[in-house]
mmCIF file of C-alpha atoms and ligand atoms in Angstrom:
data_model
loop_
_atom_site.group_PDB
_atom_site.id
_atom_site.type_symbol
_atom_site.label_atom_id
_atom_site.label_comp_id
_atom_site.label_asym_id
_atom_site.label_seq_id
_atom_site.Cartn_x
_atom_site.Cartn_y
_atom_site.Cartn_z
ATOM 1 C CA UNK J 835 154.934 100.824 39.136
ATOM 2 C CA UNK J 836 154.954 103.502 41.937
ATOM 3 C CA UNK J 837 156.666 100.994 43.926
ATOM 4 C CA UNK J 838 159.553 100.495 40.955
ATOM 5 C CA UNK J 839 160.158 104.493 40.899
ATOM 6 C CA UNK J 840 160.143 104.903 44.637
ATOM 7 C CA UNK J 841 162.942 101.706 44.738
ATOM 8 C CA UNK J 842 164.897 103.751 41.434
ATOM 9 C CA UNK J 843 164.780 107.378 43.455
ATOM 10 C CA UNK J 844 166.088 105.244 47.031
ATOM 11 C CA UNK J 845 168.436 103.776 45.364
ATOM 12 C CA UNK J 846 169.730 106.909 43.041
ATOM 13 C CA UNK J 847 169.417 109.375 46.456
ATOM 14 C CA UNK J 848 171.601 106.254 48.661
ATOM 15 C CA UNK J 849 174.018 106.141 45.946
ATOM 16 C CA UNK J 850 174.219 110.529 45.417
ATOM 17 C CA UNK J 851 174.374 110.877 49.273
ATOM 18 C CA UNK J 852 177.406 108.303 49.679
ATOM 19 C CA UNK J 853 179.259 109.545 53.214
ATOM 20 C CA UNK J 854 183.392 109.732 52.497
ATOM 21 C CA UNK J 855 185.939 109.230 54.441
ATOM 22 C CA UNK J 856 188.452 111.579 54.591
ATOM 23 C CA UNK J 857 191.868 111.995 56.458
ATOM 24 C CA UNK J 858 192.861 115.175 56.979
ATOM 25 C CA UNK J 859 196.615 115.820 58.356
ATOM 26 C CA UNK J 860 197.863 119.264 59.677
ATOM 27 C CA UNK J 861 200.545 118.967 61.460
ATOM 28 C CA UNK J 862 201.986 122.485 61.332
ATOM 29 C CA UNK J 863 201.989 123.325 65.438
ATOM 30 C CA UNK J 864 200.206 126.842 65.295
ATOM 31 C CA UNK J 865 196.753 128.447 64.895
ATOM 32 C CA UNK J 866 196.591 129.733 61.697
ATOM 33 C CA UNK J 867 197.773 126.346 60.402
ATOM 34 C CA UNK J 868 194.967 125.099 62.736
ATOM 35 C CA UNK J 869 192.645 127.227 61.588
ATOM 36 C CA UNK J 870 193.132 126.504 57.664
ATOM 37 C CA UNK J 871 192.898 122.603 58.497
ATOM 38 C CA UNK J 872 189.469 123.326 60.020
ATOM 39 C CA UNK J 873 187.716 125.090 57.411
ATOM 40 C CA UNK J 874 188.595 121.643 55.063
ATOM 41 C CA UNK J 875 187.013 119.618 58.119
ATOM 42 C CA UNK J 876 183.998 121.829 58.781
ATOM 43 C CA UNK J 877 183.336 121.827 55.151
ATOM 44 C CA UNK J 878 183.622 117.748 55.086
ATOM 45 C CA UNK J 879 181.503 117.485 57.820
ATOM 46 C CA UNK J 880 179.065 119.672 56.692
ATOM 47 C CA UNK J 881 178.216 117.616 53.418
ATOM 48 C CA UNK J 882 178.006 114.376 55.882
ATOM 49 C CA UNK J 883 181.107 112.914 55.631
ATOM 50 C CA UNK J 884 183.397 111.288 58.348
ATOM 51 C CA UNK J 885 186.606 113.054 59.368
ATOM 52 C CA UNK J 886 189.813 112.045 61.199
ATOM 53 C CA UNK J 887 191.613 114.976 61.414
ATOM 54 C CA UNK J 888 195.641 114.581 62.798
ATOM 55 C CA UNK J 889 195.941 118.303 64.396
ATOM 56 C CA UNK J 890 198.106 120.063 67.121
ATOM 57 C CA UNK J 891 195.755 121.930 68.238
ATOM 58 C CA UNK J 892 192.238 120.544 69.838
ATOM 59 C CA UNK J 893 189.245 121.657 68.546
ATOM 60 C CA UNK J 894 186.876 122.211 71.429
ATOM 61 C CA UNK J 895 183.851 121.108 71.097
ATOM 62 C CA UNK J 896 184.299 119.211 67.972
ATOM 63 C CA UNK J 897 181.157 118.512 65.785
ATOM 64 C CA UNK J 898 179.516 114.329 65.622
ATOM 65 C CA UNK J 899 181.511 112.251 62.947
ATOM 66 C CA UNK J 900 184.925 113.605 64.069
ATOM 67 C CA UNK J 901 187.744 112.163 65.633
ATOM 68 C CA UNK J 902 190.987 113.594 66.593
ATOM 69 C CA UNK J 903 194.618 112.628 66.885
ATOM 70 C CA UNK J 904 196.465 114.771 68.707
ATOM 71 C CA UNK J 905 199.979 115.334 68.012
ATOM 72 C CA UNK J 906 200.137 118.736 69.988
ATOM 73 C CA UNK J 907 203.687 117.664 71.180
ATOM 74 C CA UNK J 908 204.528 119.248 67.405
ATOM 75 C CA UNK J 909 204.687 122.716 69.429
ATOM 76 C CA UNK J 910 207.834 121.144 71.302
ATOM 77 C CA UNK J 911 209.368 120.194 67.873
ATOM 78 C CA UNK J 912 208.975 123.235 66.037
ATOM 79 C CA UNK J 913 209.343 126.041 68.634
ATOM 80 C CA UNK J 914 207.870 128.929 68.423
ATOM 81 C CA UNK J 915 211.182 131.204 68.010
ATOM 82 C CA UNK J 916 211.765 129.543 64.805
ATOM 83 C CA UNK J 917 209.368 131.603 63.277
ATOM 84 C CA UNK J 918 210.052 134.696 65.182
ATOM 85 C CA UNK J 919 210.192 137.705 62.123
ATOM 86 C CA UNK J 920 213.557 138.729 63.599
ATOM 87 C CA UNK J 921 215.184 135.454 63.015
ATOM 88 C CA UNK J 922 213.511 134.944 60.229
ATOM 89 C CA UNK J 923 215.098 138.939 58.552
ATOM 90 C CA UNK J 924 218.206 137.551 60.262
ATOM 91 C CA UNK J 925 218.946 134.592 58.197
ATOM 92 C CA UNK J 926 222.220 134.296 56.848
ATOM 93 C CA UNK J 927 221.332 133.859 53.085
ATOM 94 C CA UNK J 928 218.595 132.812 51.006
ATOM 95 C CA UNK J 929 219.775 129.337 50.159
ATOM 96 C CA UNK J 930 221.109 128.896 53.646
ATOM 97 C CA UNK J 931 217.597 129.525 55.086
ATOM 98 C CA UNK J 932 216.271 127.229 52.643
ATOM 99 C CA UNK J 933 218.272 124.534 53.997
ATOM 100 C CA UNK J 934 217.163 125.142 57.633
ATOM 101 C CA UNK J 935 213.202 125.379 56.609
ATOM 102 C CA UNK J 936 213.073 122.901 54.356
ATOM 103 C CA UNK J 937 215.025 120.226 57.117
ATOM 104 C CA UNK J 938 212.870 121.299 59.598
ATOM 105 C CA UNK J 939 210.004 120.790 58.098
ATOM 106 C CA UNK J 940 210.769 117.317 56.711
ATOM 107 C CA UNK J 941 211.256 116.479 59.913
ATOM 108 C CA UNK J 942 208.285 117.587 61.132
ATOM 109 C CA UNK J 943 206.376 115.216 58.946
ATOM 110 C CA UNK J 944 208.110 112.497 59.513
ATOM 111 C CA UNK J 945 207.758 113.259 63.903
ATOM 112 C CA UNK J 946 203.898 113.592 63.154
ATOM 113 C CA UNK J 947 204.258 109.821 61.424
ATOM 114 C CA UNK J 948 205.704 108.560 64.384
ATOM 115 C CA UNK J 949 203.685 109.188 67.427
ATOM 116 C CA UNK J 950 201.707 106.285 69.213
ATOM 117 C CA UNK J 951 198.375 107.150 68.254
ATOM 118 C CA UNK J 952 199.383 107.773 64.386
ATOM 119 C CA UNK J 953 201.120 105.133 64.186
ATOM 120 C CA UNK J 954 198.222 103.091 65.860
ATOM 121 C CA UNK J 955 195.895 104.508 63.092
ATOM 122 C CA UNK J 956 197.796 103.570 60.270
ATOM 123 C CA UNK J 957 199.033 99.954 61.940
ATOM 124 C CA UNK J 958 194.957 99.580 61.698
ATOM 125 C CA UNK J 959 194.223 97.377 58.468
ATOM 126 C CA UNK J 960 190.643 97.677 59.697
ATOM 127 C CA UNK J 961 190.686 101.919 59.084
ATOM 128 C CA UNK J 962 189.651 102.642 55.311
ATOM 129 C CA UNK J 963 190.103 106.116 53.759
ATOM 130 C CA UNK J 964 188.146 107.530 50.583
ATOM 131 C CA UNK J 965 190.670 110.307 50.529
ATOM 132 C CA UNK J 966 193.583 111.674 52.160
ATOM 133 C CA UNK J 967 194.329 115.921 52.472
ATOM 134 C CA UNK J 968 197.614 116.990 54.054
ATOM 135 C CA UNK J 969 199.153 120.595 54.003
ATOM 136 C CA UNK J 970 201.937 121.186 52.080
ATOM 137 C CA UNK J 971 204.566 122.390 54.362
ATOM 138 C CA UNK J 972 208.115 121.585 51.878
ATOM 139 C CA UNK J 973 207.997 118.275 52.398
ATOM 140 C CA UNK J 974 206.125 115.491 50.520
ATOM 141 C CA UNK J 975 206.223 112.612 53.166
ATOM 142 C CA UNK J 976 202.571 112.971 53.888
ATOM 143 C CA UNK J 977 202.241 111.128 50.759
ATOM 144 C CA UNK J 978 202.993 108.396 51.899
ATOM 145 C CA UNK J 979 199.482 108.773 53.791
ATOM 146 C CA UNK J 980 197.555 108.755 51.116
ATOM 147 C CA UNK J 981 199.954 105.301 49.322
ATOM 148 C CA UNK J 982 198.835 103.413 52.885
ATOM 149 C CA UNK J 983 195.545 103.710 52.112
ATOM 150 C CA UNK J 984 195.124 103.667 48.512
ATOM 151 C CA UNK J 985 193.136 106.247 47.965
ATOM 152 C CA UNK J 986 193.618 109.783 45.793
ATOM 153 C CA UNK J 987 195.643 112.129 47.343
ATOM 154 C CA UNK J 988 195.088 116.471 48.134
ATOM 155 C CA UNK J 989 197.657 118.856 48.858
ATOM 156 C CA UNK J 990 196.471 122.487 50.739
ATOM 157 C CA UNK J 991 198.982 125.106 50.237
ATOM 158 C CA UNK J 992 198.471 127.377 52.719
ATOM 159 C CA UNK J 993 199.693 130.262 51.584
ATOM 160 C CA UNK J 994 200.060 132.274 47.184
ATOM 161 C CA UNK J 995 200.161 130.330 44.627
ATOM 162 C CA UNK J 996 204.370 129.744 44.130
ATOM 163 C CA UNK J 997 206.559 127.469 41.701
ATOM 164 C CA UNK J 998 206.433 125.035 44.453
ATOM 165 C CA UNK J 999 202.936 124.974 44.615
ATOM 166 C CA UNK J 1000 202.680 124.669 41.172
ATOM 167 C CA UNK J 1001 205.371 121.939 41.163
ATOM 168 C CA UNK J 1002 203.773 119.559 42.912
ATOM 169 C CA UNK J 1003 201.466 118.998 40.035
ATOM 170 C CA UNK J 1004 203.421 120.330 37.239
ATOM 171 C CA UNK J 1005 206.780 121.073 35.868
ATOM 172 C CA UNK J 1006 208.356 123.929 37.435
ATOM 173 C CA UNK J 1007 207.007 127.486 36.176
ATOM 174 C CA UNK J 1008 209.755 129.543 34.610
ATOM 175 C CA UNK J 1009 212.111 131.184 37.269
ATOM 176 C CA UNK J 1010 212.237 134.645 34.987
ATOM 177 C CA UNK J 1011 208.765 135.689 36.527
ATOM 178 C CA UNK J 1012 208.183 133.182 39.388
ATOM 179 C CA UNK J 1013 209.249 132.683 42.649
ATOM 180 C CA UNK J 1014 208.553 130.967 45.379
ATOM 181 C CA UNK J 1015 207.690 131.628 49.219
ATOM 182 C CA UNK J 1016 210.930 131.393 50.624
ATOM 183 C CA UNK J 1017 212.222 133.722 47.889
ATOM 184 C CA UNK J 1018 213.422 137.508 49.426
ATOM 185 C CA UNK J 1019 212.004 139.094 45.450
ATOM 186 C CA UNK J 1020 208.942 139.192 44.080
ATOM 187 C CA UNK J 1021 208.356 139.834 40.090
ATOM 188 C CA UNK J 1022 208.584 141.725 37.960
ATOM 189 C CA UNK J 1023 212.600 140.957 38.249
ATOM 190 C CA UNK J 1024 215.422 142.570 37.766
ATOM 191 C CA UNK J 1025 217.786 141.092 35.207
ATOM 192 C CA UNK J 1026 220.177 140.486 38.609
ATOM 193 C CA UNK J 1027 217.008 138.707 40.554
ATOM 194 C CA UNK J 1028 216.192 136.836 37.571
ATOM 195 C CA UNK J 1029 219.262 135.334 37.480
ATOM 196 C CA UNK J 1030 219.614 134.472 41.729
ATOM 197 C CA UNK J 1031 216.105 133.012 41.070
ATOM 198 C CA UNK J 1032 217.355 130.732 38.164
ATOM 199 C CA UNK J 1033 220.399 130.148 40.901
ATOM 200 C CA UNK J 1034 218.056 128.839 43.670
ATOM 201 C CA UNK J 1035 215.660 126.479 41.008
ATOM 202 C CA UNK J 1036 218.722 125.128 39.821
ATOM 203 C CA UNK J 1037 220.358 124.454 43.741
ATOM 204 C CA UNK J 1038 216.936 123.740 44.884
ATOM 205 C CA UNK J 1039 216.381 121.204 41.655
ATOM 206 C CA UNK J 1040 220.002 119.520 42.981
ATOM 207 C CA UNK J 1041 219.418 119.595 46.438
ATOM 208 C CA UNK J 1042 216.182 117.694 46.524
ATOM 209 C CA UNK J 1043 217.852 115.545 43.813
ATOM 210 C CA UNK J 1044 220.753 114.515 46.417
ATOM 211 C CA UNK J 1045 219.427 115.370 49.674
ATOM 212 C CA UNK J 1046 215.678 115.398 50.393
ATOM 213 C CA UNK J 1047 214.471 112.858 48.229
ATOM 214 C CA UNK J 1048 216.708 110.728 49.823
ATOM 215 C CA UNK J 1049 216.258 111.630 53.224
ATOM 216 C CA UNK J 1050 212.277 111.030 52.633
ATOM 217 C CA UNK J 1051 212.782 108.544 50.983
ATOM 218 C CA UNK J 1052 214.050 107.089 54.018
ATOM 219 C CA UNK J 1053 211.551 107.732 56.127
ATOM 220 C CA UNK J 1054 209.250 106.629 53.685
ATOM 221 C CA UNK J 1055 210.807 102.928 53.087
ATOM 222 C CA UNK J 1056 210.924 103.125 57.244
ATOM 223 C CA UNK J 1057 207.390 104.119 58.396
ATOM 224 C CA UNK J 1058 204.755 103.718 55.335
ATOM 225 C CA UNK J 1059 206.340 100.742 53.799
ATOM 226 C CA UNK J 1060 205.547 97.958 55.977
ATOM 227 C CA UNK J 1061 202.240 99.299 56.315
ATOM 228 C CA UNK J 1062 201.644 99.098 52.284
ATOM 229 C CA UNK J 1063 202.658 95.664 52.745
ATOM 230 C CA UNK J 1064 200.782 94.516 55.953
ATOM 231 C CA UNK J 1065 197.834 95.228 53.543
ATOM 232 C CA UNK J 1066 199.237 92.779 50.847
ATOM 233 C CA UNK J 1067 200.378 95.538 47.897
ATOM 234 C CA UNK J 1068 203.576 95.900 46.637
ATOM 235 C CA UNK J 1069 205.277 99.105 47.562
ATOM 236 C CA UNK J 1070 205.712 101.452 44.834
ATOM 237 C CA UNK J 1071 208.944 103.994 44.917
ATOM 238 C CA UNK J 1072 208.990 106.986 46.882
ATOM 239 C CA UNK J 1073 209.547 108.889 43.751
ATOM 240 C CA UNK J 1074 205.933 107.527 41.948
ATOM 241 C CA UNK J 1075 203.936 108.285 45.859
ATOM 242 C CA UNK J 1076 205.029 111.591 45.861
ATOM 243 C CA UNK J 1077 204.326 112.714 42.379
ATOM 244 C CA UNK J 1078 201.255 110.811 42.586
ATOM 245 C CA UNK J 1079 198.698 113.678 43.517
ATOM 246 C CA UNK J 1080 195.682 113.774 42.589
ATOM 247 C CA UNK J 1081 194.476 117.812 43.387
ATOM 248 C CA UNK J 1082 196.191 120.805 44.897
ATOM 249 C CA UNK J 1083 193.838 123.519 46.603
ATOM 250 C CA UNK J 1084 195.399 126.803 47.056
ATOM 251 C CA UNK J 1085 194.534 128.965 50.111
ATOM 252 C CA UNK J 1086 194.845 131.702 47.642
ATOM 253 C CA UNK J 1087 192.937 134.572 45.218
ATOM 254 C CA UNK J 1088 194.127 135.783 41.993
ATOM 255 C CA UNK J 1089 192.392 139.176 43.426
ATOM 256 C CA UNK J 1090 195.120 139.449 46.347
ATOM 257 C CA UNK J 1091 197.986 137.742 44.541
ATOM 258 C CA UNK J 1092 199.850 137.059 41.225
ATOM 259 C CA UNK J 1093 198.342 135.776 38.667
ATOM 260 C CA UNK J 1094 199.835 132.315 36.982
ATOM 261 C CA UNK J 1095 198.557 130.300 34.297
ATOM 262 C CA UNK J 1096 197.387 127.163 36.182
ATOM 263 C CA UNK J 1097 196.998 123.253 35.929
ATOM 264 C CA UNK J 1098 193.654 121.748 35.751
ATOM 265 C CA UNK J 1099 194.308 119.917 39.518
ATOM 266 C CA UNK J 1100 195.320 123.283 40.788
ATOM 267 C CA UNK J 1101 192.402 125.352 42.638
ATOM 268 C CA UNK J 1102 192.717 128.244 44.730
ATOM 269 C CA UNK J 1103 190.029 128.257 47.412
ATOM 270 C CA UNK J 1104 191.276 131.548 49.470
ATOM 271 C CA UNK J 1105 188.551 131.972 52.065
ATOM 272 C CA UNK J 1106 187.257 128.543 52.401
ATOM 273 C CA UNK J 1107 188.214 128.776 56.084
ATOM 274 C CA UNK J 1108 186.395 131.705 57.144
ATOM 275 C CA UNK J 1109 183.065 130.778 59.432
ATOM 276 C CA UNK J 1110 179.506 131.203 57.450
ATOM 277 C CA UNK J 1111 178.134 131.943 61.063
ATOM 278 C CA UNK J 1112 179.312 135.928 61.687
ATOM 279 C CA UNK J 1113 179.462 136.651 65.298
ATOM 280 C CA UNK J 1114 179.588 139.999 66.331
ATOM 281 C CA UNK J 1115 182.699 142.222 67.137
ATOM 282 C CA UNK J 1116 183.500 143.178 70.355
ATOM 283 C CA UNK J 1117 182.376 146.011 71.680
ATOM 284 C CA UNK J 1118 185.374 147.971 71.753
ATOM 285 C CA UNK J 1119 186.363 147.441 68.272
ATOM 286 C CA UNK J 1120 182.159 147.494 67.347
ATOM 287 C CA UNK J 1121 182.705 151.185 68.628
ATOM 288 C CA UNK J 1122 186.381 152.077 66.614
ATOM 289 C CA UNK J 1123 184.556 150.437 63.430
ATOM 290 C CA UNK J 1124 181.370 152.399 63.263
ATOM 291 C CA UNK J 1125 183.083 155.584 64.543
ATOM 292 C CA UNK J 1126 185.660 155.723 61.488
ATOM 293 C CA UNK J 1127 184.443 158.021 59.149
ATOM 294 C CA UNK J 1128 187.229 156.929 56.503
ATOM 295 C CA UNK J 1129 187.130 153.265 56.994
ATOM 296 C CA UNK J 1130 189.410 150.957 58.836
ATOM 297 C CA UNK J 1131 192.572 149.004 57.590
ATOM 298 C CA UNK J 1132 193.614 145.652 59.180
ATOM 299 C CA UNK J 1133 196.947 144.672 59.864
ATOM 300 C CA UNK J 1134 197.707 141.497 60.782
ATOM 301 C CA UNK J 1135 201.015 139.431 60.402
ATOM 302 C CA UNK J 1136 198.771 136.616 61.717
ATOM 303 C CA UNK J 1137 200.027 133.720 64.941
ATOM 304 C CA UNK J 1138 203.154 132.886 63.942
ATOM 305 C CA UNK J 1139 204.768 136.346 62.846
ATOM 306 C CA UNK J 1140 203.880 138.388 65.560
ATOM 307 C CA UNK J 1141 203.839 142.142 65.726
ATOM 308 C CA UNK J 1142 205.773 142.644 68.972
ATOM 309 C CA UNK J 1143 208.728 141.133 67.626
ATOM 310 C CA UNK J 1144 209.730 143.580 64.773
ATOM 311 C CA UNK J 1145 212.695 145.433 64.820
ATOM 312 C CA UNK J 1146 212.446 148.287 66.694
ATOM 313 C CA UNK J 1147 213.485 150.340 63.888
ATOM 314 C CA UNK J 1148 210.403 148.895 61.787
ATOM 315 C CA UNK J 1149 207.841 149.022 64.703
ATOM 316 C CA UNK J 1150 208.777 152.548 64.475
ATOM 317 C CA UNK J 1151 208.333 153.243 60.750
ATOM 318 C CA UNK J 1152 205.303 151.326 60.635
ATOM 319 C CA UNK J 1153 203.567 153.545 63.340
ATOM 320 C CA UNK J 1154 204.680 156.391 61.375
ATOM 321 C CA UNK J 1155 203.118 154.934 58.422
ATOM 322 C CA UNK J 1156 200.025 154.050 59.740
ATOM 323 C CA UNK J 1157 199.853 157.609 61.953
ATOM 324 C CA UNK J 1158 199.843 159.150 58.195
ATOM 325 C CA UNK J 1159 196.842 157.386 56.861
ATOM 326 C CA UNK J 1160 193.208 158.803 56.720
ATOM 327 C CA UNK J 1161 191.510 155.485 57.849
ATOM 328 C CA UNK J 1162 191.488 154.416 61.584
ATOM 329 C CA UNK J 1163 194.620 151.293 61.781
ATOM 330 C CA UNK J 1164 193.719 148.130 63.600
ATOM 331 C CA UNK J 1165 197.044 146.152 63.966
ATOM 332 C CA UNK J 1166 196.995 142.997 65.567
ATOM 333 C CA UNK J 1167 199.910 143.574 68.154
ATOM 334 C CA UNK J 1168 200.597 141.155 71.043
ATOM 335 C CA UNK J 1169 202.236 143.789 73.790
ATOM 336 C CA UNK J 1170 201.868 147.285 75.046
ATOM 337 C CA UNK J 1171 203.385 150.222 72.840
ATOM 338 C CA UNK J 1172 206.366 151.305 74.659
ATOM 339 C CA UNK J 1173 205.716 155.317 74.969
ATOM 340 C CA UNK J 1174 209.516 156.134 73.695
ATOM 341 C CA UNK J 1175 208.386 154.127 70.576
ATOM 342 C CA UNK J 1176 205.387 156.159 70.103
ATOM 343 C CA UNK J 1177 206.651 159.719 70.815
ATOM 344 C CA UNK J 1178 209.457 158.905 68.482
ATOM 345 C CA UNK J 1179 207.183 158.324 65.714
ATOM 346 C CA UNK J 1180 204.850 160.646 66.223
ATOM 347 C CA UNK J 1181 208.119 163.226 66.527
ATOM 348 C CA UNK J 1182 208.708 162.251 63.077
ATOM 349 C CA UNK J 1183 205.100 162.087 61.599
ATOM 350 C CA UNK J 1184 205.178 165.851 62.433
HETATM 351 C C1 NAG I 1303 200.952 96.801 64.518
HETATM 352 O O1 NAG I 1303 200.055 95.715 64.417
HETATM 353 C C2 NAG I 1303 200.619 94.451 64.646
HETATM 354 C C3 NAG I 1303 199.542 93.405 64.458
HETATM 355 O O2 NAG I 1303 198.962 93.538 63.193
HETATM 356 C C4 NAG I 1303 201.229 94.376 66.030
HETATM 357 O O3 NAG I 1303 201.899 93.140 66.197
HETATM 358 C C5 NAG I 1303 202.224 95.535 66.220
HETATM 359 O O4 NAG I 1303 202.696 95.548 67.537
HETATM 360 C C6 NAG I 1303 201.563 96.852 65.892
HETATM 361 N N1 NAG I 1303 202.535 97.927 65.962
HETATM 362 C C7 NAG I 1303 202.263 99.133 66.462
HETATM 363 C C8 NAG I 1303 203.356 100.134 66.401
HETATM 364 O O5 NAG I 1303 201.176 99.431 66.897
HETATM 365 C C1 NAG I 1304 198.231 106.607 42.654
HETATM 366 O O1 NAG I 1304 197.030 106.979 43.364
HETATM 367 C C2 NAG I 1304 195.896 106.220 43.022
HETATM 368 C C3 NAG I 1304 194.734 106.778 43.825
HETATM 369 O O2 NAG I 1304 194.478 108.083 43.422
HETATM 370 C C4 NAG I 1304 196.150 104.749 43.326
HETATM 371 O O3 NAG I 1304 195.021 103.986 42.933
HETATM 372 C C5 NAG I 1304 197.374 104.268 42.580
HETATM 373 O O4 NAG I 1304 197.675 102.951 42.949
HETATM 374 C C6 NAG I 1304 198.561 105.153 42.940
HETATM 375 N N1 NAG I 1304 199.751 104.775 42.154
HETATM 376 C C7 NAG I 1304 200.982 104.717 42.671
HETATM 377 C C8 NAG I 1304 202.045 104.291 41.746
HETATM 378 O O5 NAG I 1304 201.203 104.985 43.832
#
């Protein structure tokens, strides 16, 4: 009898503590990027499963039951100027920047398809997947990942919840009091805003209709085809793949952003990434912390958007900003405060 039970608990605890295997593809060529991709693998590995994680950047000193595929020539297809904040403020106009982002960044996904070592990995009829996560940078190629191996599909969007976010799992949220990323407003609208927003679902809406559907489409037929077929299933259209998705998780928190009714497949996760092991500050900033009687603020425009390369005009009003608060300002900033910059703010804090 004994015997009986302790062959029912093995084979219940076998079955409960089945290893996955995931693939997890983040091909957006910068840290933060790098750094939201890892916080899905840590937390993968951490429950025991088995990770291949397609990445940019090498993570040194990678925990057992990892592998890595490096596509880290990514940073020499998306430079870095691209996302400079002045040429970003600089854009001509809000569709026209669309245009350029959303190209870009289809092909990006396609590029991170088509190096050696991917392709080797999904040439393999031998490699099984359990599930497939990409991040959702405007373009729904990596899909296709997820169609090669049969297997349920995750988005990450990396950044608020947005209409496009939303999108990807449902229909579009109504444009009177949503936007999305790559929108200059944010709601509550204006009557005028409300109606440029309806103006960019409705050229967004055509444009993907007659241009990037299409072109990923493509790509699609060219590089994840033939693989759906090497493993004897019919292909299904580009337009079932990429509607097929199974979850979305949203690096997001209703307590730091809007708040939109949600699907069911939708979960924000904001903070996943952040490491459960706390190592200390540095000493310096140990020191600015504890000696700031009326707290400390953080300012950070993150890896991409870097500090330095504000207008001057804004450097300038920030300083003067921050130089009027009570609590102690950390920015993140990435060169030396030219003096001129800071006597002319502090010339007009006074
Ligand atoms: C894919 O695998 C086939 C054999 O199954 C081989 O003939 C072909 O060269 C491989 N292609 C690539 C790109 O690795
Ligand atoms: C949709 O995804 C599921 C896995 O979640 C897969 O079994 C199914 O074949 C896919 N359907 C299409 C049309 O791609």
């Amino acid at each position: 009898m004994a015997l009986v039970l302790y062959l029912f608990l093995g084979l219940l605890l076998s079955s409960s503590c089945e290893a996955y295997k995931a693939l997890v593809v983040f091909g957006m060529p910068s840290n933060s990027h790098f750094n939201l991709g890892k916080g899905i693998v840590r937390n993968l590995l951490k429950d025991g499963n088995e990770v291949t994680f397609i990445t940019p950047v090498e993570w040194k000193n990678p925990p057992p039951n990892l592998r890595q595929i490096d596509v880290s020539n990514n940073f020499n297809v998306m430079p870095s100027y691209l996302l400079n904040i002045k040429h970003l403020m600089e854009a001509p106009t809000p569709t026209g920047h669309r245009k350029s982002v959303k190209t870009r960044l289809i092909n990006l996904a396609k590029t991170t398809m088509e190096y050696e070592n991917v392709q080797r990995l999904l040439n393999d009829t031998n490699e099984h997947f359990d599930v497939v996560i990409v991040e959702h940078m405007y373009s729904d190629l990596g899909a296709g990942y997820a169609a090669i191996f049969d297997c349920p599909l995750i988005w990450l969007s990396p950044v608020e919840v947005h209409s496009l976010s939303i999108g990807l799992v449902d229909v579009l949220p109504n444009p009177a009091y949503t936007s999305d990323v790559l929108s200059p407003y944010t709601p509550p609208f204006t009557f005028l805003e409300r109606l440029e927003e309806l103006w960019i679902r409705i050229y967004d809406t055509f444009y993907d209709y007659m241009v990037y559907e299409p072109m990923e489409a493509a790509e699609y037929e060219r590089l994840i085809v033939p693989q759906i077929e090497k493993r004897g299933r019919q292909a299904p259209p580009y337009s079932e793949v990429r509607n097929n998705v199974s979850l979305v998780l949203g690096n997001s928190h209703v307590s730091t952003g809007v708040s939109l009714a949600l699907p069911q497949n939708y979960k924000p996760i904001g903070g996943y990434h952040i490491d459960e092991e706390i190592k200390p500050l540095p000493e310096n900033l140990e020191k600015i912390m504890m000696n700031s009687k009326n707290g400390v603020i953080y300012f950070s425009m993150g890896s991409n958007l870097k500090g330095k390369d504000w207008p001057e005009q804004i450097k300038r009003d920030l300083l003067k900003l921050f130089g009027e608060l009570k609590q102690t300002v950390i920015w993140k900033f990435e060169e030396e405060l030219a003096n001129t910059l800071l006597e002319k703010a502090q010339s007009r804090a006074h």
